[in-house]
């Protein structure tokens, strides 16, 4: 559940976590020819964005602002 949808009354059973799966990221970088660091950055921005309730357009704007 992203932070925008959580209630202050929700009981946290564990800390929020974001998982990046190594093999699919490496496979995607290899298949597309994109540098691995760029793919990791893109996935991390996307996953953190979802956690904080950002839209896909918001995340695209974040990446565009940095020139990636």
PDB file of C-alpha atoms in Angstrom:
ATOM      1  CA  UNK A   1       0.000   0.000   0.000  1.00  0.00           C
ATOM      2  CA  UNK A   2       1.502   3.319  -0.979  1.00  0.00           C
ATOM      3  CA  UNK A   3       1.873   6.040   1.621  1.00  0.00           C
ATOM      4  CA  UNK A   4      -0.929   8.118   0.128  1.00  0.00           C
ATOM      5  CA  UNK A   5      -3.400   5.309   0.856  1.00  0.00           C
ATOM      6  CA  UNK A   6      -2.166   4.350   4.329  1.00  0.00           C
ATOM      7  CA  UNK A   7      -3.985   5.466   7.420  1.00  0.00           C
ATOM      8  CA  UNK A   8      -2.264   6.732  10.532  1.00  0.00           C
ATOM      9  CA  UNK A   9      -4.384   4.092  12.271  1.00  0.00           C
ATOM     10  CA  UNK A  10      -2.762   1.228  10.296  1.00  0.00           C
ATOM     11  CA  UNK A  11      -0.496  -0.938  12.392  1.00  0.00           C
ATOM     12  CA  UNK A  12       2.860  -1.525  10.723  1.00  0.00           C
ATOM     13  CA  UNK A  13       3.788  -5.184  10.986  1.00  0.00           C
ATOM     14  CA  UNK A  14       7.196  -4.563   9.468  1.00  0.00           C
ATOM     15  CA  UNK A  15       9.102  -1.717   7.812  1.00  0.00           C
ATOM     16  CA  UNK A  16       8.181  -0.812   4.251  1.00  0.00           C
ATOM     17  CA  UNK A  17      10.551  -2.414   1.752  1.00  0.00           C
ATOM     18  CA  UNK A  18      11.250  -2.139  -1.946  1.00  0.00           C
ATOM     19  CA  UNK A  19      12.686  -5.152  -3.716  1.00  0.00           C
ATOM     20  CA  UNK A  20      14.777  -4.965  -6.877  1.00  0.00           C
ATOM     21  CA  UNK A  21      15.181  -8.314  -8.580  1.00  0.00           C
ATOM     22  CA  UNK A  22      18.673  -8.701  -9.969  1.00  0.00           C
ATOM     23  CA  UNK A  23      18.164 -11.251 -12.752  1.00  0.00           C
ATOM     24  CA  UNK A  24      15.197  -9.559 -14.467  1.00  0.00           C
ATOM     25  CA  UNK A  25      17.004  -6.207 -14.298  1.00  0.00           C
ATOM     26  CA  UNK A  26      20.169  -7.680 -15.811  1.00  0.00           C
ATOM     27  CA  UNK A  27      18.141  -9.503 -18.478  1.00  0.00           C
ATOM     28  CA  UNK A  28      16.306  -6.289 -19.392  1.00  0.00           C
ATOM     29  CA  UNK A  29      19.556  -4.327 -19.618  1.00  0.00           C
ATOM     30  CA  UNK A  30      21.065  -7.024 -21.852  1.00  0.00           C
ATOM     31  CA  UNK A  31      17.963  -7.243 -24.072  1.00  0.00           C
ATOM     32  CA  UNK A  32      17.660  -3.498 -24.569  1.00  0.00           C
ATOM     33  CA  UNK A  33      21.343  -2.578 -24.627  1.00  0.00           C
ATOM     34  CA  UNK A  34      20.773   0.056 -21.952  1.00  0.00           C
ATOM     35  CA  UNK A  35      23.539   0.481 -19.370  1.00  0.00           C
ATOM     36  CA  UNK A  36      22.810  -1.526 -16.236  1.00  0.00           C
ATOM     37  CA  UNK A  37      23.155   1.537 -13.995  1.00  0.00           C
ATOM     38  CA  UNK A  38      20.479   3.364 -16.009  1.00  0.00           C
ATOM     39  CA  UNK A  39      18.088   0.419 -15.754  1.00  0.00           C
ATOM     40  CA  UNK A  40      18.625   0.106 -11.995  1.00  0.00           C
ATOM     41  CA  UNK A  41      18.038   3.846 -11.594  1.00  0.00           C
ATOM     42  CA  UNK A  42      14.848   3.688 -13.661  1.00  0.00           C
ATOM     43  CA  UNK A  43      13.460   0.720 -11.710  1.00  0.00           C
ATOM     44  CA  UNK A  44      14.367   2.269  -8.354  1.00  0.00           C
ATOM     45  CA  UNK A  45      12.699   5.584  -9.222  1.00  0.00           C
ATOM     46  CA  UNK A  46       9.643   3.687 -10.426  1.00  0.00           C
ATOM     47  CA  UNK A  47       9.333   1.501  -7.321  1.00  0.00           C
ATOM     48  CA  UNK A  48       9.963   4.341  -4.863  1.00  0.00           C
ATOM     49  CA  UNK A  49       7.525   6.476  -6.814  1.00  0.00           C
ATOM     50  CA  UNK A  50       4.816   3.847  -6.395  1.00  0.00           C
ATOM     51  CA  UNK A  51       5.590   3.667  -2.677  1.00  0.00           C
ATOM     52  CA  UNK A  52       5.095   7.406  -2.297  1.00  0.00           C
ATOM     53  CA  UNK A  53       1.966   7.418  -4.478  1.00  0.00           C
ATOM     54  CA  UNK A  54       3.434   9.137  -7.543  1.00  0.00           C
ATOM     55  CA  UNK A  55       1.791   8.627 -10.920  1.00  0.00           C
ATOM     56  CA  UNK A  56       3.675   7.266 -13.921  1.00  0.00           C
ATOM     57  CA  UNK A  57       3.671  10.812 -15.322  1.00  0.00           C
ATOM     58  CA  UNK A  58       5.243  12.121 -12.102  1.00  0.00           C
ATOM     59  CA  UNK A  59       7.995   9.516 -12.311  1.00  0.00           C
ATOM     60  CA  UNK A  60       8.612  10.249 -15.991  1.00  0.00           C
ATOM     61  CA  UNK A  61       8.987  13.940 -15.108  1.00  0.00           C
ATOM     62  CA  UNK A  62      11.508  13.084 -12.364  1.00  0.00           C
ATOM     63  CA  UNK A  63      13.596  11.064 -14.812  1.00  0.00           C
ATOM     64  CA  UNK A  64      13.295  13.695 -17.554  1.00  0.00           C
ATOM     65  CA  UNK A  65      14.393  16.452 -15.193  1.00  0.00           C
ATOM     66  CA  UNK A  66      17.645  14.595 -14.660  1.00  0.00           C
ATOM     67  CA  UNK A  67      18.141  13.912 -18.353  1.00  0.00           C
ATOM     68  CA  UNK A  68      17.641  10.137 -18.259  1.00  0.00           C
TER      69      UNK A  68
END
